């Protein structure tokens, strides 16, 4: 079954620690995205990548970093510079760049501060 | 940037009732999606509907792109319809989605 897999489902971070959230897709999609959702809010775009080895900042990129070394994978690192990291993080992908196509989402990772 | 407004913010229905959710957006779009977020946080794709009308069972959606709004209709609501419904739009020329703040629906038995 094709889809987007995010891991872990729950993650706890200590103060001053970097943590990495995994996102893998086997849909052969070109573009991948990371969104953040705070309680009672909609999703906001952190970073996106349209092709391997290329990515762009979204609306709230400060305190986050990404890499896109493989088409299937788009990990997100929440750095210690992100002062309010507690949130629900969702990864998405879409089939092709340059054309409007629906985005498909993983099941998310909940990050909390210890 | 583009603004996305959803109404109503909260909705309480009795099982079996019908409802209409609205999404207004402030600029031209080439992508519009409706999602249902269940209590576990999963975002379920309901419709990809940048224009026109689509139906899927008890749900249907209409987007009038020239007037910058979309409507989601839920008929004969069930308790499993409870959750948050999001409208998300893709501004023309961009691949990203901009989300509204959602409509929280509670369907009681």
CSV table of C-alpha atoms in Angstrom, one decimal:
chain,number,residue,atom,x,y,z
A,1,UNK,CA,0.0,0.0,0.0
A,2,UNK,CA,1.4,3.4,-1.0
A,3,UNK,CA,1.5,6.2,1.6
A,4,UNK,CA,3.4,8.5,3.8
A,5,UNK,CA,4.9,7.2,7.0
A,6,UNK,CA,5.9,9.5,9.8
A,7,UNK,CA,7.8,8.4,12.9
A,8,UNK,CA,7.8,8.4,15.7
A,9,UNK,CA,4.1,9.1,16.6
A,10,UNK,CA,5.1,10.8,19.9
A,11,UNK,CA,8.4,12.5,20.7
A,12,UNK,CA,9.7,14.2,23.8
A,13,UNK,CA,12.5,16.8,23.7
A,14,UNK,CA,14.7,18.0,26.5
A,15,UNK,CA,15.7,21.6,26.7
A,16,UNK,CA,18.6,22.4,24.4
A,17,UNK,CA,18.3,19.2,22.4
A,18,UNK,CA,17.8,18.8,18.7
A,19,UNK,CA,15.4,16.1,17.5
A,20,UNK,CA,14.6,14.7,14.1
A,21,UNK,CA,11.2,13.7,12.8
A,22,UNK,CA,11.1,11.2,10.0
A,23,UNK,CA,8.9,11.3,6.9
A,24,UNK,CA,9.1,8.7,4.2
A,25,UNK,CA,6.8,8.3,1.1
A,26,UNK,CA,6.5,5.5,-1.4
A,27,UNK,CA,4.1,7.3,-3.7
A,28,UNK,CA,6.9,8.4,-6.1
A,29,UNK,CA,5.9,12.0,-5.4
A,30,UNK,CA,8.3,14.8,-6.3
A,31,UNK,CA,7.3,17.4,-3.8
A,32,UNK,CA,7.3,17.1,0.0
A,33,UNK,CA,6.2,19.4,2.8
A,34,UNK,CA,6.3,19.9,6.5
A,35,UNK,CA,3.5,21.6,8.4
A,36,UNK,CA,3.1,22.5,12.1
A,37,UNK,CA,-0.3,22.6,13.9
A,38,UNK,CA,-0.8,24.2,17.2
A,39,UNK,CA,-3.9,23.4,19.3
A,40,UNK,CA,-7.1,24.8,17.9
A,41,UNK,CA,-5.3,26.1,14.8
A,42,UNK,CA,-4.9,25.3,11.2
A,43,UNK,CA,-1.6,24.1,9.7
A,44,UNK,CA,1.3,26.3,8.9
A,45,UNK,CA,4.1,25.6,6.4
A,46,UNK,CA,7.6,25.1,7.8
A,47,UNK,CA,9.6,23.9,4.8
A,48,UNK,CA,9.0,22.3,1.4
A,49,UNK,CA,11.0,20.6,-1.3
A,50,UNK,CA,10.1,20.2,-4.9
A,51,UNK,CA,13.1,18.1,-6.0
A,52,UNK,CA,16.0,16.2,-4.4
A,53,UNK,CA,18.8,18.4,-2.9
A,54,UNK,CA,16.6,21.5,-3.0
A,55,UNK,CA,14.2,23.0,-0.5
A,56,UNK,CA,12.6,26.3,0.4
A,57,UNK,CA,11.6,28.0,3.6
A,58,UNK,CA,7.9,28.2,4.4
A,59,UNK,CA,6.1,30.7,6.6
A,60,UNK,CA,7.6,29.6,10.0
A,61,UNK,CA,11.1,28.1,9.2
A,62,UNK,CA,13.0,29.6,12.1
A,63,UNK,CA,14.4,27.0,14.4
A,64,UNK,CA,13.9,24.2,12.0
A,65,UNK,CA,16.1,22.5,9.3
A,66,UNK,CA,15.5,19.9,6.6
A,67,UNK,CA,17.4,17.8,4.1
A,68,UNK,CA,16.3,16.0,0.9
A,69,UNK,CA,18.9,13.6,-0.1
A,70,UNK,CA,16.5,11.0,-1.4
A,71,UNK,CA,13.2,11.4,-3.3
A,72,UNK,CA,11.4,9.2,-0.7
A,73,UNK,CA,12.6,11.0,2.4
A,74,UNK,CA,12.3,14.5,3.9
A,75,UNK,CA,13.4,14.6,7.6
A,76,UNK,CA,12.7,17.6,9.8
A,77,UNK,CA,15.1,18.6,12.6
A,78,UNK,CA,13.7,20.7,15.4
A,79,UNK,CA,16.7,22.6,16.7
A,80,UNK,CA,17.3,24.1,20.2
A,81,UNK,CA,16.7,27.5,18.6
A,82,UNK,CA,13.0,26.7,18.3
A,83,UNK,CA,11.8,28.0,21.6
A,84,UNK,CA,8.2,26.7,21.4
A,85,UNK,CA,8.5,23.4,19.7
A,86,UNK,CA,5.5,21.7,21.3
A,87,UNK,CA,3.1,21.0,18.4
A,88,UNK,CA,1.7,18.4,16.0
A,89,UNK,CA,3.9,18.0,12.9
A,90,UNK,CA,2.5,16.8,9.7
A,91,UNK,CA,4.3,15.8,6.5
A,92,UNK,CA,2.7,15.9,3.1
A,93,UNK,CA,3.6,15.1,-0.5
A,94,UNK,CA,2.3,15.7,-4.0
A,95,UNK,CA,2.8,14.1,-7.3
A,96,UNK,CA,4.5,16.7,-9.4
A,97,UNK,CA,5.8,20.2,-9.4
A,98,UNK,CA,4.6,22.9,-11.7
A,99,UNK,CA,1.0,21.7,-11.7
A,100,UNK,CA,-1.6,22.0,-9.0
A,101,UNK,CA,-2.2,18.5,-7.5
A,102,UNK,CA,-3.7,17.4,-4.2
A,103,UNK,CA,-1.4,17.0,-1.2
A,104,UNK,CA,-1.5,13.7,0.8
A,105,UNK,CA,-0.7,13.7,4.5
A,106,UNK,CA,1.0,11.4,6.9
A,107,UNK,CA,-0.5,10.7,10.4
A,108,UNK,CA,1.7,13.2,12.2
A,109,UNK,CA,4.2,13.3,15.1
A,110,UNK,CA,3.3,14.9,18.4
A,111,UNK,CA,6.3,16.7,19.9
A,112,UNK,CA,6.4,17.7,23.6
A,113,UNK,CA,9.0,19.3,25.8
A,114,UNK,CA,10.1,17.5,29.0
B,1,UNK,CA,-0.4,36.6,1.5
B,2,UNK,CA,-3.7,34.9,0.8
B,3,UNK,CA,-6.3,34.8,3.5
B,4,UNK,CA,-8.6,31.8,4.1
B,5,UNK,CA,-11.7,32.2,6.3
B,6,UNK,CA,-13.9,29.4,7.4
B,7,UNK,CA,-17.4,29.6,8.9
B,8,UNK,CA,-18.9,28.8,11.2
B,9,UNK,CA,-16.1,28.2,13.6
B,10,UNK,CA,-18.1,25.7,15.6
B,11,UNK,CA,-21.2,23.7,14.8
B,12,UNK,CA,-23.3,21.3,16.9
B,13,UNK,CA,-25.8,19.0,15.1
B,14,UNK,CA,-28.1,16.3,16.0
B,15,UNK,CA,-27.5,13.0,14.1
B,16,UNK,CA,-29.4,13.1,10.8
B,17,UNK,CA,-29.2,16.8,10.3
B,18,UNK,CA,-27.7,18.5,7.3
B,19,UNK,CA,-25.0,21.3,7.3
B,20,UNK,CA,-23.1,23.6,5.1
B,21,UNK,CA,-19.5,24.7,5.8
B,22,UNK,CA,-18.1,27.7,4.0
B,23,UNK,CA,-14.6,28.7,2.9
B,24,UNK,CA,-13.8,32.2,1.6
B,25,UNK,CA,-10.4,33.0,0.1
B,26,UNK,CA,-8.9,36.4,-0.8
B,27,UNK,CA,-7.0,35.6,-4.1
B,28,UNK,CA,-6.9,33.3,-7.1
B,29,UNK,CA,-6.1,29.7,-6.4
B,30,UNK,CA,-5.1,26.7,-8.4
B,31,UNK,CA,-5.7,24.2,-5.7
B,32,UNK,CA,-8.4,23.8,-3.1
B,33,UNK,CA,-8.8,20.8,-0.8
B,34,UNK,CA,-11.2,19.9,2.0
B,35,UNK,CA,-10.0,17.8,4.9
B,36,UNK,CA,-11.5,16.1,7.9
B,37,UNK,CA,-9.2,15.9,10.9
B,38,UNK,CA,-10.4,13.1,13.2
B,39,UNK,CA,-9.9,13.0,17.0
B,40,UNK,CA,-6.5,11.2,16.5
B,41,UNK,CA,-5.2,14.1,14.4
B,42,UNK,CA,-5.3,12.2,11.1
B,43,UNK,CA,-6.1,14.5,8.1
B,44,UNK,CA,-8.4,12.7,5.7
B,45,UNK,CA,-8.6,14.0,2.2
B,46,UNK,CA,-12.3,14.7,1.4
B,47,UNK,CA,-12.1,16.6,-1.9
B,48,UNK,CA,-9.7,18.1,-4.3
B,49,UNK,CA,-11.9,20.8,-5.8
B,50,UNK,CA,-10.2,23.9,-7.3
B,51,UNK,CA,-13.5,24.5,-9.2
B,52,UNK,CA,-16.8,22.8,-9.9
B,53,UNK,CA,-18.9,20.4,-7.9
B,54,UNK,CA,-18.1,16.9,-6.6
B,55,UNK,CA,-20.0,14.4,-4.6
B,56,UNK,CA,-18.9,11.4,-2.5
B,57,UNK,CA,-21.6,9.6,-0.6
B,58,UNK,CA,-23.2,12.0,1.9
B,59,UNK,CA,-20.6,14.7,1.3
B,60,UNK,CA,-20.5,17.1,-1.6
B,61,UNK,CA,-18.5,20.2,-2.4
B,62,UNK,CA,-18.7,23.2,-4.7
B,63,UNK,CA,-16.1,25.7,-5.5
B,64,UNK,CA,-16.9,29.0,-7.3
B,65,UNK,CA,-13.3,30.2,-8.1
B,66,UNK,CA,-14.4,33.4,-9.7
B,67,UNK,CA,-16.2,34.4,-6.5
B,68,UNK,CA,-13.5,33.0,-4.3
B,69,UNK,CA,-15.5,30.6,-2.1
B,70,UNK,CA,-16.1,26.9,-1.6
B,71,UNK,CA,-18.9,25.1,0.2
B,72,UNK,CA,-18.9,21.7,1.9
B,73,UNK,CA,-22.2,20.0,2.3
B,74,UNK,CA,-22.8,17.2,4.9
B,75,UNK,CA,-26.1,15.4,4.6
B,76,UNK,CA,-27.7,13.0,7.2
B,77,UNK,CA,-24.8,13.6,9.6
B,78,UNK,CA,-23.5,10.8,11.8
B,79,UNK,CA,-21.5,10.9,15.0
B,80,UNK,CA,-18.4,9.7,13.1
B,81,UNK,CA,-18.6,13.0,11.1
B,82,UNK,CA,-17.4,14.8,14.3
B,83,UNK,CA,-14.0,16.5,14.1
B,84,UNK,CA,-12.5,19.5,12.5
B,85,UNK,CA,-13.0,20.3,8.8
B,86,UNK,CA,-10.3,22.3,7.1
B,87,UNK,CA,-10.3,24.1,3.8
B,88,UNK,CA,-6.8,24.6,2.3
B,89,UNK,CA,-6.0,26.6,-0.8
B,90,UNK,CA,-3.0,26.7,-3.1
B,91,UNK,CA,-2.3,30.3,-4.3
B,92,UNK,CA,-1.8,30.5,-8.1
B,93,UNK,CA,1.8,30.0,-8.9
B,94,UNK,CA,2.7,28.3,-5.7
B,95,UNK,CA,2.7,24.6,-4.7
B,96,UNK,CA,2.1,25.2,-1.0
B,97,UNK,CA,-1.3,25.0,0.8
B,98,UNK,CA,-2.6,27.8,3.1
B,99,UNK,CA,-5.1,26.5,5.7
B,100,UNK,CA,-8.1,28.1,7.3
B,101,UNK,CA,-8.6,27.8,11.0
B,102,UNK,CA,-11.2,25.1,10.6
B,103,UNK,CA,-14.8,24.4,11.5
B,104,UNK,CA,-15.3,22.2,14.6
B,105,UNK,CA,-18.3,19.9,14.1
B,106,UNK,CA,-19.9,17.9,16.9
B,107,UNK,CA,-22.6,15.5,16.0
B,108,UNK,CA,-24.6,14.2,18.9
B,109,UNK,CA,-26.7,11.0,18.9
